[in-house]
C-alpha cells in the first residue's frame, strides 16, 4: 500500500496547496505518515493565517439574517473564505447558514474546509443536502474532499452519494478515504454492480491488493 | 539544519525539527516547496482582502459602519 498511499498523500497535499501532484513529485520518497504530518503543518499555516478575521466574520454573521449572510458568503466572500468562516461558526449555526446556500456553492465551499472541522459541520447538515453536495463533488472529481466526507457522513447517505458513481470514481473515493472503517462499511453496503465496478477499476489500475487490504 | 529548511520552517511558523523528514532534500527542492506554500498563503491573503471589502458592500447600510469597525483589526474588542 505504501507507494499508492504516498501518491494519495501527495494528492492531498497538492489539493491543499492548490497545485498539481506533479509539482510535488520529488516528495514521493517520503513515507505516507511523513507526508501526512507535512500536510497537517501546511494546513495549519494556511487556515491559521486569517483565523482571527474568520472569527470576526463569524461574529458578524451572527448579527445578520441568515439570508443576508448567505448572500454575502456566495456573492462576496467566495467559497474559500466562507469555508474558513463556517469553521469558526458553531456547527448548528453553520448548518443553518448552509441551508440558505446553493448546493453548487456548498460543494465548492466544502473543498476548502479544514479536515479537522469537516466532521462537526457535516454532521449538522440535512442528509439530503449532504447527498446532493457529495454527488456534485464526485462529478467534479474532488476526491480528496469526498475521501474526507466518507469518514464523517452516515453510511446510508454515503451509499446514496456513490449510487451512480463509475467504478473509477468509486476507486478514487476509496483510495482517498481517510477512515478505513467507514470505507469498509460503505463498500459492504454497495449494490453488487457498484462493488463489481469498483473491483474492476482496481484491477485495471493495478491497485487491487491495496483495495483488498481495506475491504470487508 | 540547512538554510532551506530554516526558511520553510519560518514560512510554516514551526520549529525546524518538525521538518526533519525533509532534511535530505537540497536547497532547490526546499525552495520550490517553500514557493508553493508561499503561493498558497498569498492566495489566502488575497481571498480575505477581496472578500472582506466585497462583504462590507453587501452589509445593509445601517449596519455597515458597525460591521466595518467589527472587522477592522482590534475591532472585536
XYZ file of C-alpha atoms in Angstrom:
293
model
C 0.000 0.000 0.000
C 2.954 2.285 0.655
C 3.540 3.585 -2.879
C -0.163 4.125 -3.517
C -0.586 5.643 -0.057
C 2.294 8.008 -0.739
C 0.689 9.052 -4.040
C -2.573 9.665 -2.233
C -0.858 11.823 0.399
C 0.882 13.820 -2.324
C -2.521 14.311 -3.944
C -3.945 15.609 -0.673
C -1.033 17.994 -0.156
C -1.336 19.215 -3.747
C -5.043 19.814 -3.126
C -4.340 21.907 -0.020
C -1.689 23.906 -1.888
C -3.950 24.299 -4.940
C -1.203 22.884 -7.138
C -0.690 19.678 -9.121
C 0.775 16.413 -7.796
C 3.493 16.751 -10.449
C 4.849 19.817 -8.646
C 5.340 17.670 -5.544
C 6.714 14.608 -7.311
C 10.058 14.946 -5.506
C 8.282 14.081 -2.237
C 7.488 10.565 -3.498
C 10.385 9.107 -1.498
C 8.781 10.152 1.793
C 6.515 7.841 3.758
C 2.735 8.415 3.869
C 2.967 9.320 7.555
C 5.700 11.875 6.931
C 3.637 13.439 4.163
C 0.519 13.465 6.319
C 2.472 15.296 9.035
C 3.715 17.836 6.489
C 0.190 18.309 5.176
C -1.015 18.963 8.705
C 1.580 21.699 9.169
C 0.739 23.250 5.809
C -2.985 23.154 6.503
C -2.444 24.707 9.929
C -0.387 27.539 8.409
C -2.942 28.285 5.700
C -6.066 28.035 7.832
C -4.469 29.780 10.800
C -3.321 32.693 8.626
C -6.624 34.585 8.935
C -8.300 32.655 11.723
C -8.885 35.844 13.695
C -10.626 37.521 10.737
C -12.684 34.399 10.097
C -13.820 34.533 13.703
C -14.772 38.207 13.351
C -16.736 37.407 10.189
C -18.466 34.589 12.028
C -19.380 37.074 14.756
C -20.741 39.488 12.159
C -22.816 36.764 10.535
C -24.486 36.168 13.879
C -25.831 39.735 13.760
C -27.358 39.402 10.306
C -30.307 37.383 8.997
C -29.117 34.037 7.507
C -30.417 35.042 4.074
C -28.132 38.104 4.026
C -25.209 36.138 5.440
C -25.702 33.554 2.694
C -25.737 36.301 0.051
C -22.523 37.751 1.486
C -20.944 34.286 1.511
C -21.771 33.406 -2.070
C -21.516 36.876 -3.668
C -18.667 38.442 -1.692
C -16.594 36.069 0.389
C -16.433 33.194 -2.055
C -16.036 29.503 -1.203
C -12.573 29.671 0.369
C -13.260 32.446 2.907
C -16.776 31.134 3.513
C -15.273 27.775 4.440
C -12.971 29.443 6.964
C -15.925 31.333 8.426
C -18.034 28.179 8.530
C -15.323 26.540 10.598
C -15.434 29.458 13.038
C -19.206 29.171 13.452
C -20.929 26.822 15.853
C -21.828 23.721 13.793
C -25.563 24.327 14.228
C -25.182 27.935 13.009
C -23.103 26.758 10.055
C -25.760 24.187 9.218
C -28.491 26.838 9.387
C -26.473 29.026 7.026
C -25.799 26.095 4.705
C -29.500 25.597 4.077
C -29.580 29.106 2.574
C -26.705 28.375 0.174
C -26.961 26.812 -3.269
C -25.714 23.200 -3.247
C -23.260 24.058 -6.030
C -21.664 26.776 -3.878
C -21.723 24.494 -0.861
C -19.855 21.841 -2.835
C -17.134 24.347 -3.782
C -17.006 25.593 -0.193
C -16.582 22.078 1.160
C -13.343 21.614 -0.811
C -11.805 24.351 1.367
C -12.964 23.043 4.730
C -10.184 22.185 7.151
C -10.109 18.392 7.577
C -10.403 18.591 11.346
C -13.603 20.654 11.112
C -15.441 18.701 8.440
C -16.999 16.186 10.821
C -18.858 18.554 13.128
C -20.108 20.626 10.226
C -21.328 17.762 8.047
C -22.969 16.043 10.979
C -25.200 19.084 11.440
C -26.360 19.288 7.803
C -29.630 17.845 6.495
C -28.943 14.448 4.900
C -30.434 15.308 1.505
C -28.116 18.307 1.269
C -25.099 16.153 2.156
C -26.061 13.684 -0.585
C -26.517 16.457 -3.153
C -23.149 18.020 -2.262
C -21.407 14.635 -2.259
C -22.691 13.786 -5.737
C -21.535 17.152 -7.051
C -18.079 16.593 -5.579
C -17.797 13.238 -7.327
C -18.948 14.784 -10.607
C -16.239 17.446 -10.214
C -13.563 14.866 -9.381
C -12.979 16.339 -5.910
C -11.898 13.020 -4.428
C -9.748 14.476 -1.659
C -12.872 16.104 -0.255
C -15.001 13.028 -0.956
C -12.432 10.971 0.956
C -12.829 13.277 3.931
C -16.601 13.108 3.743
C -16.665 9.302 3.710
C -15.207 9.431 7.201
C -17.997 11.610 8.589
C -21.125 11.031 6.515
C -23.544 8.351 7.788
C -23.128 5.189 5.726
C -26.727 5.316 4.423
C -26.030 8.746 2.958
C -22.651 7.665 1.588
C -24.308 4.781 -0.266
C -26.686 7.248 -1.913
C -23.826 9.608 -2.744
C -21.998 6.924 -4.714
C -25.113 5.170 -6.077
C -24.389 6.217 -9.649
C -20.629 6.698 -9.457
C -18.452 4.919 -12.007
C -16.002 2.231 -10.961
C -13.147 4.667 -11.459
C -14.817 7.295 -9.295
C -15.523 4.714 -6.602
C -11.879 3.672 -6.678
C -10.669 7.248 -6.268
C -13.083 7.821 -3.389
C -11.853 4.609 -1.769
C -8.172 5.464 -2.164
C -8.653 8.926 -0.683
C -10.922 7.766 2.144
C -9.436 8.942 5.425
C -11.220 6.386 7.592
C -10.792 2.732 6.632
C -13.614 1.536 8.870
C -16.033 4.000 7.288
C -14.840 2.927 3.845
C -15.283 -0.740 4.718
C -18.808 -0.041 5.976
C -19.607 1.794 2.742
C -18.232 -0.912 0.453
C -20.089 -3.542 2.450
C -23.338 -1.735 1.654
C -22.662 -1.147 -2.040
C -25.046 -2.784 -4.529
C -23.412 -5.781 -6.258
C -22.960 -3.968 -9.552
C -21.195 -0.984 -7.934
C -18.957 -3.260 -5.914
C -18.050 -5.191 -9.062
C -17.320 -1.924 -10.878
C -15.051 -0.833 -8.016
C -13.108 -4.108 -8.064
C -12.789 -3.994 -11.855
C -11.445 -0.439 -11.674
C -8.932 -1.518 -9.036
C -7.817 -4.418 -11.263
C -7.490 -2.095 -14.247
C -5.412 0.364 -12.214
C -3.243 -2.369 -10.719
C -4.185 -1.487 -7.142
C -6.427 -4.454 -6.301
C -4.159 -5.605 -3.474
C -4.274 -2.151 -1.873
C -8.051 -2.105 -2.128
C -8.474 -5.662 -0.826
C -6.496 -4.678 2.246
C -9.240 -2.313 3.327
C -12.332 -4.193 2.131
C -14.556 -6.154 4.485
C 19.728 22.200 9.628
C 20.014 23.822 6.178
C 19.115 27.339 5.134
C 16.270 25.950 3.016
C 14.811 24.042 5.916
C 15.049 27.118 8.123
C 13.216 29.174 5.519
C 10.481 26.559 5.226
C 10.137 26.347 8.999
C 9.771 30.131 9.166
C 7.086 30.090 6.468
C 5.151 27.428 8.339
C 5.890 29.022 11.733
C 7.115 25.736 13.185
C 10.344 24.575 14.789
C 12.859 23.217 12.276
C 12.898 19.792 13.914
C 9.238 19.355 12.862
C 10.570 19.222 9.296
C 13.305 16.664 9.948
C 11.955 14.224 7.308
C 12.749 16.845 4.657
C 16.338 17.495 5.695
C 17.788 15.221 2.992
C 16.446 17.488 0.245
C 18.737 20.017 -1.413
C 18.072 23.722 -1.235
C 16.459 23.889 -4.686
C 13.741 21.420 -3.704
C 13.142 23.052 -0.361
C 12.982 26.436 -2.068
C 10.370 25.107 -4.542
C 8.270 23.680 -1.724
C 8.556 26.974 0.130
C 7.441 28.857 -3.002
C 4.368 26.650 -3.359
C 3.423 27.208 0.271
C 4.026 30.953 -0.051
C 1.746 30.996 -3.107
C -0.979 29.227 -1.145
C -0.615 31.706 1.723
C -0.748 34.643 -0.697
C -3.895 33.244 -2.295
C -5.404 33.017 1.178
C -4.432 36.649 1.861
C -5.985 37.820 -1.406
C -9.188 35.873 -0.817
C -9.641 37.504 2.582
C -8.704 41.016 1.421
C -11.071 40.862 -1.554
C -13.789 39.064 0.359
C -13.886 41.477 3.280
C -14.219 44.541 1.076
C -16.918 42.923 -1.026
C -18.722 41.686 2.089
C -18.920 45.165 3.580
C -20.621 46.421 0.430
C -23.389 43.847 0.917
C -23.992 44.571 4.586
C -27.190 46.644 4.922
C -26.234 50.338 5.099
C -27.447 50.951 8.693
C -25.128 48.188 9.916
C -22.171 48.935 7.647
C -20.240 51.240 9.975
C -20.646 48.786 12.820
C -19.569 45.923 10.567
C -16.504 47.808 9.341
C -15.494 48.550 12.931
C -16.126 44.954 13.926
C -13.966 43.589 11.100
C -11.109 46.051 11.434
C -8.008 44.921 13.371
C -8.863 45.024 17.052
C -12.447 45.834 16.160
C -13.948 42.943 18.040
C -12.982 44.383 21.384
